[in-house]
Amino acid sequence: TEYTSHLYMANNSNKSRSSSRRMTLSAILLRPSIWIALIALIAYWDHDSLYHGNWVYDDSGSVAKNVVVIGQVPFVEVFYRDFWGTSMKEVTSHKSFRPLTTMTFRFNYMYNEVVAKVDPLDTFSYKLVNVLLHSAVSFLVTEAAGVVFSSSKSRIAELVTSILFAIHPVHAEVVSNVTSRGEMLMSIFSLLAFLSYAHALVALEEGTSNKKSKKTVISSLPSLCQIYVFPWLGMACSLFSKEQGATTLITLVIWDFGRQFASVPFYWNELLIVSRRTVAFLRRTCILAIQTLLLVGFRYWLNGETSPDFIEDQNPAGFAADDFTRMFSRSWVYCLYIRDAIWPNALCCDWSGKSIALIRDATDERIWIVVALWVFTLWCMSLWLLPSTIPKHQEERNRILVTSFFGFTVTPFFLSSNLIVVVGLMKADRVMYFPILGLCMMQGYFVSRVFDDNNDSSSTSQSNNNEKDTKIAINTPSLQLLRSTVYGMVMIQILWYTSKTHERSVAWSHSLNLWLSAYAVNPLSHHTRYNCGYELSLKKRYEEAEYVMRPIGNPRVDGPTNTFVYAMVLYNLQRCDVANMLIEEAFEVLNEQRQDLDNPRNQKHMMDRAESNLLVAQAHCAPDIRERGKILYDAVQMDPSNTYAVQQAQALMNQMERLQQLPPEQQRLLLEQHQQMIK
């Protein structure tokens, strides 16, 4: 009997543990964040771009040619060099100190070399990590949206927000471009800091509201770590992944204020009576502010005595001398960002130079759109200035809108806005990766208002009869039609976003695809024309390349480098007469640039490389093969590190050796054919 009793109890215990495990697994599988992460993974799991993609855009500089990543310098140099492998002390340094991002590139390199036994620069593992990181960000975005919408108890708002973020086409640049990995790492650490802070404060409220508890949650060490230590570490990791992470703790303060205080007047009234929660909020804000200033000060100190070398061509709006032009042109760029977030049909990898026309006077029609943006921003700010006593449903709406717009859009975008410092870009899709979360939250909230039964009218205190009438009114045909319409529009938006995401992933899979798509959207950019023409020339599509590069072939337009590539295209089209004239003019421009020693971009090694390339182009159009050899010799002497010049000289030497082995008559015929082709 005793044995049977023990056996019965053991069976019940096993059943209990098995049931507990099933409940735990069920709870995990029912979490929306798990499925959103899976959706994000599938959205970018494209065979061509993932398995057969190559280095595109600036991947070569940040990875393939980065001396830290490829192991040409000790690993510890990651803490002394910028994101591109240049010493932070050098004048030419970009000052983009992102050691955590560079470390992940180095780990990818070592994995390929040691574990996978493949080419260390094979792109598969690099791009796979990017896709997995985006899936992780989407998981955390869902959790963060759940926190923001927790008081409204709206699962619809949470799902719409996270799905739109996971599949948004703007993110294709960040996910597909290995260089942009820092955006995702920055977002992960920022969201972890937010979740740690938010969950700790929720636990704090539950602890203080429990009258039986003898001590508050804040008195325990784990809670202190969650509120102050972990967010600070998250900000530090975010900052050293991408500079925009410096605003991480500001988002926490905005969310904290919105969840506790209906408006600034309400907070001021409570501060006058020295309420407990007001003092606690002020204490947290001061500590987070000090932590932010310490890290930002340390990061600024790392730049040393020099500043990044940005030029006006990269960011005309930021460098505009006229205050009117600068203010309205910057604001117009913000409008374009919002347009791409809502209607991502004109995405492009390059917006440098004259890509975006500046607003120079009051007659420009775009001013009205800029003013509308300012009015919307002022309206959002006014939500903080409402009277201290407002209806509960209005307080909830204001809290979500203010937190979404200022906490998750304006704050993470602030350092890219050209307001504090002028950055090296006028517009770039990648800087919208994290800030677009706030816009997705706003759409998620407005959609949820249509579907949630607890609308404004039902959330106010009414009599039982009025509540009954409200519930009946919810099922009116007009509301059902509205819900069906909104549902259909959201589904169409999701399908369209998915299609555009795939389209952008394919564009980012190969350099030619990328620059052809960029040229189709933004032909005004000289940088786009150069790269598109160059990629076309590599595919021997010389006529197309000549047409694309024709406006920038003159060295007076955009420098001798463009002239070199354009001259090579003209050589392959047997138009050496035009090529020689452009090359001679390019030499004149180089001589002028050599005199401008104050310009850090006119350094001797850069000028030598440009002249060496021009000599190679000139050699191809030389009328005599011996003259061609002499010019190539000069090209190698000008810059011995120019691999292209060395290869061309070696190829000519091999050709001369083969030519000497032929009969004299055949040598003469081949030389005449070469001269005739040049003519």
XYZ file of C-alpha atoms in Angstrom:
679
model
C 0.000 0.000 0.000
C 2.861 2.385 0.870
C 4.601 1.594 -2.468
C 1.359 2.194 -4.378
C 0.868 5.509 -2.590
C 4.392 6.691 -3.492
C 3.896 5.584 -7.086
C 0.607 7.484 -7.280
C 2.212 10.633 -5.903
C 5.137 10.305 -8.329
C 2.746 9.944 -11.279
C 0.804 13.024 -10.172
C 4.082 14.944 -9.819
C 5.194 13.921 -13.314
C 1.814 14.894 -14.740
C 2.010 18.233 -12.958
C 5.496 18.957 -14.348
C 4.427 17.854 -17.816
C 1.351 20.078 -17.646
C 3.504 22.970 -16.443
C 5.907 22.496 -19.332
C 3.019 22.414 -21.812
C 1.583 25.596 -20.316
C 4.990 27.307 -20.489
C 5.484 26.255 -24.114
C 1.962 27.376 -24.949
C 2.576 30.754 -23.315
C 5.766 31.198 -25.345
C 4.134 30.262 -28.625
C 1.217 32.595 -27.956
C 3.499 35.605 -27.488
C 3.052 37.922 -30.508
C 6.750 38.838 -30.405
C 7.737 35.277 -31.373
C 5.612 35.336 -34.501
C 6.607 38.886 -35.426
C 10.263 37.842 -35.248
C 9.458 34.922 -37.555
C 7.672 37.252 -39.990
C 10.713 39.559 -40.044
C 12.969 36.585 -40.706
C 10.856 35.334 -43.611
C 10.493 38.825 -45.101
C 14.254 39.017 -45.735
C 14.997 35.352 -46.330
C 15.521 35.891 -50.033
C 17.671 33.240 -51.730
C 19.411 35.477 -54.244
C 20.285 38.355 -51.952
C 21.209 36.169 -48.976
C 23.221 33.392 -50.612
C 24.605 35.058 -53.726
C 24.798 38.730 -52.778
C 28.111 40.580 -52.947
C 29.649 43.587 -51.271
C 27.638 46.649 -52.219
C 27.779 50.384 -51.604
C 30.190 51.046 -48.701
C 30.542 47.415 -47.534
C 33.990 47.199 -49.077
C 35.302 50.083 -46.977
C 33.770 48.983 -43.674
C 34.508 45.261 -44.020
C 36.586 44.034 -46.957
C 39.230 46.805 -46.723
C 38.994 47.450 -42.980
C 42.396 46.576 -41.489
C 40.774 45.683 -38.152
C 38.240 43.293 -39.682
C 40.684 41.451 -41.953
C 43.296 41.162 -39.195
C 46.060 43.344 -40.592
C 46.387 45.068 -37.199
C 45.994 43.652 -33.662
C 42.419 43.188 -32.506
C 42.908 45.729 -29.712
C 43.111 48.408 -32.431
C 39.320 48.270 -32.626
C 39.340 50.631 -29.627
C 41.659 53.135 -31.336
C 40.319 53.256 -34.884
C 37.116 54.525 -36.425
C 34.464 52.445 -38.160
C 36.469 52.440 -41.421
C 39.759 51.335 -39.879
C 41.431 54.761 -39.799
C 43.115 55.900 -36.604
C 40.912 58.293 -34.619
C 43.920 60.631 -34.328
C 44.284 61.150 -38.078
C 42.866 64.220 -39.791
C 41.081 62.082 -42.384
C 39.260 60.017 -39.745
C 35.493 59.864 -40.097
C 35.241 59.957 -36.265
C 32.580 57.235 -36.360
C 33.721 55.195 -33.364
C 31.654 51.982 -33.380
C 33.809 49.234 -31.864
C 30.943 46.839 -31.092
C 29.791 46.851 -34.715
C 33.352 46.383 -35.971
C 33.791 43.481 -33.541
C 30.833 41.655 -35.060
C 32.432 42.028 -38.514
C 35.672 40.617 -37.156
C 33.815 37.664 -35.605
C 32.120 37.009 -38.968
C 35.532 37.035 -40.626
C 36.976 34.584 -38.080
C 33.921 32.306 -38.327
C 34.296 32.017 -42.100
C 38.014 31.403 -41.823
C 38.152 29.004 -38.867
C 34.753 27.308 -38.593
C 33.068 27.415 -41.986
C 36.371 26.979 -43.883
C 35.280 29.334 -46.647
C 36.525 32.633 -47.987
C 36.691 34.977 -44.959
C 34.983 37.647 -47.055
C 32.165 35.408 -48.287
C 29.036 37.487 -47.689
C 26.666 34.716 -46.566
C 27.398 34.762 -42.830
C 27.576 38.565 -42.743
C 24.159 38.965 -44.343
C 22.676 36.109 -42.319
C 23.668 37.878 -39.097
C 21.987 41.057 -40.359
C 18.738 39.197 -41.028
C 18.832 37.566 -37.589
C 19.502 40.936 -35.950
C 16.480 42.462 -37.690
C 14.386 39.560 -36.446
C 15.639 40.239 -32.908
C 14.830 43.950 -33.230
C 11.301 43.094 -34.402
C 10.892 40.829 -31.358
C 11.914 43.649 -29.012
C 9.763 46.170 -30.885
C 6.719 44.002 -30.205
C 7.592 43.835 -26.514
C 8.140 47.614 -26.390
C 4.839 48.262 -28.163
C 3.144 46.052 -25.579
C 4.551 48.305 -22.856
C 3.495 51.532 -24.572
C -0.044 50.245 -25.231
C -0.323 48.374 -21.917
C -2.771 50.785 -20.307
C -5.062 50.760 -23.348
C -4.932 46.945 -23.416
C -4.967 47.078 -27.215
C -3.528 43.958 -28.807
C -4.466 45.360 -32.231
C -2.237 48.419 -31.793
C 0.645 46.206 -30.697
C 0.290 43.854 -33.673
C -0.152 46.570 -36.311
C 2.883 48.436 -34.977
C 5.162 45.416 -34.932
C 4.080 43.971 -38.289
C 4.553 47.290 -40.088
C 7.978 47.695 -38.506
C 9.065 44.136 -39.356
C 8.249 44.367 -43.076
C 8.763 48.081 -43.776
C 10.662 48.596 -47.081
C 12.785 51.397 -45.594
C 14.562 48.750 -43.530
C 15.807 46.881 -46.600
C 18.871 49.131 -46.769
C 19.844 48.384 -43.175
C 19.220 44.638 -43.379
C 20.789 44.071 -46.807
C 23.701 46.492 -46.416
C 26.236 44.902 -44.060
C 27.707 48.305 -43.183
C 24.377 49.370 -41.656
C 24.497 46.655 -38.999
C 25.195 49.348 -36.433
C 21.627 50.625 -36.797
C 20.230 47.274 -35.663
C 22.717 46.820 -32.828
C 21.941 50.346 -31.636
C 18.206 49.576 -31.757
C 18.602 46.306 -29.848
C 20.514 47.883 -26.972
C 18.178 50.889 -26.848
C 15.101 48.664 -26.688
C 16.679 46.456 -24.027
C 17.376 49.568 -21.956
C 13.765 50.696 -22.387
C 12.296 47.304 -21.471
C 14.520 46.990 -18.401
C 13.509 50.447 -17.196
C 9.805 50.018 -17.990
C 9.396 46.604 -16.367
C 11.241 47.779 -13.260
C 8.927 50.768 -12.830
C 5.835 48.615 -13.326
C 7.149 46.256 -10.645
C 7.827 49.286 -8.457
C 4.206 50.399 -8.702
C 2.949 46.923 -7.882
C 5.290 46.718 -4.897
C 4.364 50.096 -3.448
C 0.648 49.465 -3.947
C 0.886 46.247 -1.921
C 0.189 47.382 1.642
C 1.404 44.084 3.086
C 4.867 44.618 1.681
C 7.272 45.985 4.285
C 9.736 47.378 1.764
C 9.389 48.781 -1.711
C 10.833 47.206 -4.798
C 13.147 50.174 -5.256
C 14.990 49.238 -2.088
C 16.224 46.005 -3.620
C 19.446 45.780 -5.594
C 17.888 44.071 -8.659
C 15.437 46.935 -9.116
C 18.207 49.516 -8.825
C 20.117 47.664 -11.525
C 17.066 47.516 -13.780
C 16.336 51.225 -13.442
C 19.833 52.717 -13.460
C 22.587 50.208 -14.278
C 21.147 48.123 -17.124
C 19.739 51.113 -19.063
C 23.072 52.896 -18.732
C 24.925 49.837 -20.011
C 22.354 49.592 -22.800
C 22.986 53.205 -23.749
C 26.762 52.655 -23.699
C 26.488 49.619 -25.992
C 24.034 51.468 -28.197
C 26.327 54.515 -28.418
C 29.335 52.390 -29.368
C 27.300 50.597 -32.019
C 26.057 53.823 -33.659
C 26.285 57.427 -32.497
C 22.494 57.905 -32.452
C 22.391 55.666 -29.371
C 23.357 58.705 -27.296
C 19.652 59.611 -26.983
C 18.590 56.263 -25.503
C 17.899 57.475 -21.959
C 15.913 60.482 -23.215
C 13.316 58.082 -24.611
C 13.019 56.515 -21.167
C 12.342 59.873 -19.529
C 9.656 60.797 -22.083
C 7.863 57.478 -21.574
C 8.183 57.762 -17.797
C 6.691 61.266 -17.798
C 3.820 60.351 -20.103
C 2.707 57.316 -18.124
C 2.473 59.184 -14.819
C 1.492 62.743 -15.621
C -1.272 63.872 -17.918
C 0.456 67.143 -18.816
C 3.090 69.628 -17.736
C 0.560 71.659 -15.673
C -0.475 68.466 -13.882
C 3.174 67.674 -13.101
C 3.783 71.238 -11.910
C 0.815 71.111 -9.534
C 2.047 67.870 -8.023
C 5.578 69.221 -7.781
C 4.321 72.201 -5.754
C 2.832 69.880 -3.168
C 5.974 67.713 -3.269
C 4.154 64.491 -4.049
C 6.103 61.277 -3.695
C 5.893 60.126 -7.316
C 6.862 63.597 -8.609
C 10.015 63.664 -6.522
C 10.825 60.091 -7.553
C 10.443 60.998 -11.236
C 12.651 64.053 -10.810
C 15.308 61.960 -9.085
C 15.294 59.357 -11.871
C 15.465 62.048 -14.536
C 18.454 63.743 -12.921
C 20.346 60.466 -12.585
C 19.633 59.501 -16.210
C 20.684 62.988 -17.365
C 23.996 62.715 -15.514
C 24.601 59.256 -17.003
C 23.879 60.577 -20.491
C 26.206 63.558 -20.103
C 29.033 61.357 -18.819
C 28.870 58.975 -21.776
C 28.371 61.712 -24.361
C 31.285 63.673 -22.886
C 33.512 60.601 -23.037
C 32.472 59.947 -26.637
C 33.203 63.549 -27.590
C 36.624 63.300 -25.947
C 37.452 60.303 -28.141
C 37.221 62.498 -31.251
C 40.371 64.308 -30.175
C 41.256 67.738 -31.474
C 39.960 67.242 -35.012
C 36.434 67.072 -36.419
C 34.989 64.894 -39.197
C 35.843 66.136 -42.669
C 32.407 66.600 -44.243
C 31.896 68.712 -47.353
C 28.971 70.690 -48.699
C 28.399 68.294 -51.595
C 27.465 65.558 -49.117
C 24.920 67.699 -47.267
C 24.001 70.985 -49.037
C 21.073 71.660 -46.688
C 23.225 71.298 -43.589
C 26.002 73.542 -44.949
C 23.739 76.226 -46.475
C 25.012 79.681 -45.519
C 21.632 81.421 -45.588
C 19.525 80.888 -42.447
C 16.245 80.809 -44.385
C 17.557 78.232 -46.851
C 19.082 76.096 -44.136
C 15.996 76.081 -41.907
C 13.426 75.326 -44.602
C 15.620 72.909 -46.570
C 16.356 70.815 -43.489
C 12.659 70.736 -42.644
C 11.856 69.689 -46.205
C 14.188 66.727 -45.793
C 12.204 65.750 -42.673
C 9.044 65.835 -44.812
C 10.696 63.488 -47.307
C 11.544 61.077 -44.500
C 7.905 61.044 -43.395
C 6.820 60.556 -47.008
C 9.086 57.513 -47.317
C 7.735 56.140 -44.044
C 4.147 56.404 -45.281
C 4.626 55.896 -49.030
C 7.978 54.111 -49.589
C 7.921 54.277 -53.367
C 10.990 56.466 -53.972
C 13.689 54.791 -51.882
C 17.275 55.351 -52.960
C 20.717 54.625 -51.539
C 22.169 58.035 -52.434
C 20.817 61.562 -51.964
C 24.054 63.551 -52.099
C 24.851 66.701 -54.051
C 21.992 68.308 -55.951
C 19.634 65.376 -55.436
C 17.223 67.456 -53.328
C 16.631 71.036 -54.409
C 17.057 73.578 -51.615
C 14.264 75.964 -50.619
C 15.834 79.363 -51.278
C 12.895 81.808 -51.195
C 9.304 82.191 -50.019
C 7.874 81.511 -53.481
C 8.722 77.818 -53.250
C 5.476 75.821 -52.954
C 7.105 73.241 -50.700
C 7.100 75.786 -47.887
C 3.453 74.986 -47.159
C 4.290 71.323 -46.561
C 7.097 72.357 -44.224
C 4.721 74.658 -42.340
C 2.225 71.783 -42.023
C 4.961 69.682 -40.422
C 5.744 72.460 -37.969
C 2.060 72.833 -37.106
C 1.766 69.098 -36.452
C 4.857 69.181 -34.235
C 3.499 72.140 -32.279
C 0.160 70.332 -31.878
C 1.941 67.301 -30.432
C 3.855 69.568 -28.056
C 0.622 71.292 -27.037
C -0.703 67.959 -25.776
C 1.760 68.383 -22.896
C 0.362 71.813 -22.082
C -3.297 70.908 -21.646
C -5.094 71.654 -18.361
C -4.287 69.410 -15.443
C -7.781 67.907 -15.458
C -8.691 66.198 -18.736
C -10.885 63.159 -19.462
C -9.282 59.750 -18.978
C -9.597 58.695 -22.633
C -8.015 61.957 -23.802
C -5.177 61.513 -21.332
C -4.530 58.041 -22.741
C -4.528 59.335 -26.321
C -2.123 62.150 -25.484
C 0.212 59.812 -23.652
C 0.502 57.409 -26.578
C 0.867 60.104 -29.241
C 3.476 62.075 -27.311
C 5.453 58.966 -26.381
C 5.346 57.644 -29.954
C 6.219 60.885 -31.723
C 8.746 62.425 -29.348
C 10.048 59.305 -27.604
C 10.415 56.884 -30.506
C 10.679 59.150 -33.571
C 12.059 62.592 -32.746
C 14.512 61.507 -30.036
C 16.370 58.702 -31.910
C 16.381 60.841 -35.076
C 17.637 63.971 -33.335
C 21.372 63.442 -33.950
C 20.709 62.863 -37.672
C 18.612 66.017 -38.009
C 21.507 68.491 -38.576
C 20.174 70.584 -35.684
C 22.990 69.989 -33.194
C 25.828 69.064 -35.548
C 26.033 68.963 -39.330
C 26.254 65.320 -40.376
C 27.815 63.841 -43.491
C 24.564 63.122 -45.265
C 21.553 65.048 -46.471
C 19.177 62.095 -46.483
C 19.672 58.372 -45.958
C 17.100 55.610 -45.570
C 19.154 53.834 -42.910
C 18.829 56.586 -40.290
C 15.058 55.961 -40.244
C 15.442 52.361 -39.083
C 14.685 52.978 -35.402
C 12.797 56.323 -35.614
C 10.166 54.770 -37.877
C 8.956 52.800 -34.841
C 7.187 55.883 -33.476
C 5.281 56.420 -36.727
C 4.261 52.747 -36.760
C 3.014 53.154 -33.182
C 0.882 56.120 -34.173
C -0.722 54.207 -37.030
C -1.241 51.196 -34.778
C -3.016 53.373 -32.224
C -5.347 55.002 -34.769
C -6.221 51.615 -36.289
C -6.936 50.185 -32.852
C -9.360 53.025 -32.117
C -11.530 51.790 -34.965
C -11.610 48.192 -33.775
C -11.558 48.551 -29.995
C -14.982 48.450 -28.360
C -13.677 50.606 -25.505
C -13.843 53.792 -27.508
C -14.041 57.303 -26.172
C -17.748 57.296 -25.560
C -17.749 54.062 -23.640
C -14.748 54.940 -21.503
C -16.436 57.861 -19.789
C -18.583 57.381 -16.740
C -22.151 56.910 -17.863
C -25.274 55.350 -16.536
C -26.078 51.705 -17.229
C -28.625 52.675 -19.869
C -26.159 54.862 -21.682
C -23.554 52.075 -21.610
C -26.104 49.677 -23.061
C -26.949 52.154 -25.803
C -23.235 52.586 -26.562
C -22.678 48.846 -26.952
C -25.626 48.657 -29.326
C -24.262 51.606 -31.295
C -20.954 49.807 -31.730
C -22.570 47.314 -34.109
C -24.088 49.925 -36.419
C -23.655 49.286 -40.181
C -21.623 52.481 -40.606
C -19.078 51.353 -38.026
C -18.917 47.868 -39.531
C -18.266 49.448 -42.932
C -15.538 51.621 -41.436
C -13.900 48.620 -39.819
C -14.030 46.615 -43.042
C -12.520 49.515 -44.967
C -9.701 50.048 -42.492
C -9.024 46.310 -42.342
C -8.808 46.119 -46.135
C -6.501 49.149 -46.311
C -4.147 47.733 -43.687
C -4.004 44.377 -45.488
C -3.249 46.102 -48.800
C -0.550 48.137 -47.068
C 1.029 44.988 -45.627
C 1.007 43.220 -48.999
C 2.466 46.253 -50.746
C 5.162 46.704 -48.096
C 6.103 43.041 -48.456
C 6.432 43.407 -52.217
C 8.529 46.577 -51.925
C 10.742 44.960 -49.288
C 11.503 42.093 -51.652
C 12.158 44.568 -54.467
C 14.614 46.549 -52.336
C 16.330 43.370 -51.118
C 16.930 42.321 -54.713
C 18.267 45.805 -55.501
C 20.722 45.585 -52.604
C 21.911 42.096 -53.569
C 24.264 43.289 -56.344
C 25.989 46.586 -57.062
C 24.609 46.888 -60.584
C 21.036 46.319 -59.377
C 21.529 48.877 -56.623
C 22.856 51.667 -58.814
C 20.413 51.044 -61.635
C 17.553 51.383 -59.150
C 19.198 54.486 -57.650
C 19.610 56.066 -61.094
C 15.948 55.392 -61.897
C 14.856 57.236 -58.738
C 17.513 59.937 -58.442
C 19.414 60.750 -61.677
C 20.373 64.190 -60.293
C 23.095 62.757 -58.047
C 26.586 62.815 -59.597
C 27.638 60.095 -57.187
C 24.825 57.875 -58.460
C 25.733 58.558 -62.101
C 29.370 57.713 -61.470
C 28.675 54.417 -59.719
C 25.953 53.393 -62.168
C 28.222 54.126 -65.141
C 31.107 52.286 -63.514
C 29.029 49.158 -62.848
C 27.659 49.224 -66.401
C 31.196 49.459 -67.781
C 32.228 46.391 -65.769
C 29.451 44.502 -67.580
C 30.759 45.883 -70.929
C 27.572 47.877 -71.452
C 29.625 50.815 -72.662
C 26.979 52.735 -74.600
C 24.683 52.816 -71.559
C 27.604 53.743 -69.330
C 28.590 56.621 -71.624
C 25.055 57.993 -71.623
C 24.826 57.857 -67.826
C 28.273 59.411 -67.214
C 28.220 62.044 -69.956
C 27.049 64.928 -67.687
C 29.884 64.278 -65.173
C 32.729 63.323 -67.543
C 34.267 66.789 -67.547
C 36.807 67.117 -64.684
C 35.540 70.651 -63.965
C 32.169 69.199 -63.033
C 33.010 66.663 -60.367
C 36.743 66.002 -60.330
C 39.344 63.913 -62.212
C 38.186 60.565 -60.796
C 34.986 60.640 -62.824
C 36.992 61.614 -65.906
C 39.185 58.526 -65.567
C 36.226 56.115 -65.638
C 34.492 58.083 -68.403
C 37.694 58.106 -70.496
C 37.973 54.316 -70.186
C 34.372 54.007 -71.378
C 35.175 56.268 -74.355
C 38.242 54.145 -75.145
C 36.094 51.024 -75.352
C 33.736 52.922 -77.662
C 36.793 53.865 -79.839
C 36.409 57.586 -79.080
C 39.954 58.311 -77.947
C 39.942 61.815 -79.413
C 37.331 62.952 -76.884
C 38.967 60.923 -74.100
C 42.396 62.527 -74.653
C 40.967 66.049 -74.468
C 39.219 65.273 -71.170
C 42.354 63.632 -69.743
C 44.495 66.683 -70.537
C 41.986 68.921 -68.791
C 41.915 66.538 -65.834
C 45.700 66.903 -65.472
C 45.216 70.674 -65.262
C 42.597 70.253 -62.526
C 44.959 67.966 -60.599
C 47.738 70.543 -60.746
C 45.331 73.153 -59.356
C 44.293 70.806 -56.551
C 47.914 70.124 -55.628
C 48.328 73.827 -54.903
C 45.443 73.763 -52.390
C 47.361 72.199 -49.527
C 44.893 73.364 -46.866
C 42.200 71.018 -48.150
C 42.533 67.670 -46.302
C 41.026 65.924 -49.322
C 43.943 67.055 -51.513
C 46.548 64.921 -49.834
C 49.541 63.828 -51.865
C 48.756 60.107 -51.943
C 45.212 60.823 -53.151
C 46.473 63.125 -55.906
C 49.109 60.559 -56.933
C 46.477 57.836 -57.237
C 44.212 60.047 -59.369
C 47.085 61.025 -61.688
C 48.247 57.412 -61.959
C 44.752 56.341 -63.036
C 44.572 59.122 -65.617
C 47.923 58.005 -67.026
C 46.547 54.478 -67.414
C 43.569 55.857 -69.335
C 45.916 57.941 -71.488
C 48.061 54.888 -72.174
C 45.102 52.977 -73.562
C 44.620 55.712 -76.150
C 48.329 55.993 -77.051
C 48.843 55.711 -80.850
C 51.979 53.592 -80.487
C 52.436 50.522 -78.355
C 55.870 51.703 -77.243
C 54.405 55.043 -76.189
C 51.767 53.123 -74.316
C 54.453 51.240 -72.410
C 56.231 54.459 -71.478
C 53.027 56.037 -70.125
C 52.191 52.917 -68.120
C 55.683 52.993 -66.656
C 55.056 56.584 -65.555
C 51.719 55.525 -64.037
C 53.392 52.858 -61.909
C 56.166 55.243 -60.879
C 53.606 57.859 -59.863
C 51.815 55.406 -57.513
C 53.477 51.988 -57.065
C 50.572 50.897 -54.838
C 48.084 51.319 -57.699
C 47.255 47.676 -58.399
C 45.333 48.508 -61.565
C 48.309 50.358 -63.097
C 50.686 47.533 -62.178
C 48.361 44.939 -63.735
C 48.043 46.929 -66.961
C 51.810 47.368 -67.199
C 52.386 43.663 -66.600
C 49.782 42.744 -69.213
C 51.504 44.999 -71.773
C 54.877 43.419 -71.048
C 53.405 39.952 -71.598
C 51.825 41.160 -74.825
C 55.160 42.536 -76.052
C 56.882 39.232 -75.294
C 54.290 37.311 -77.304
C 54.523 39.869 -80.109
C 58.283 39.459 -80.416
C 57.828 35.739 -80.954
C 55.763 36.378 -84.108
C 57.177 36.869 -87.615
C 58.063 40.519 -88.461
C 55.289 40.843 -91.026
C 52.638 39.720 -88.558
C 54.039 42.104 -85.931
C 53.703 44.986 -88.394
C 50.079 44.088 -89.200
C 49.099 43.908 -85.517
C 50.730 47.270 -84.780
C 48.916 48.872 -87.716
C 45.605 47.451 -86.529
C 46.203 48.917 -83.058
C 47.040 52.341 -84.507
C 43.993 52.261 -86.753
C 41.728 51.414 -83.815
C 43.130 54.346 -81.804
C 42.551 56.725 -84.731
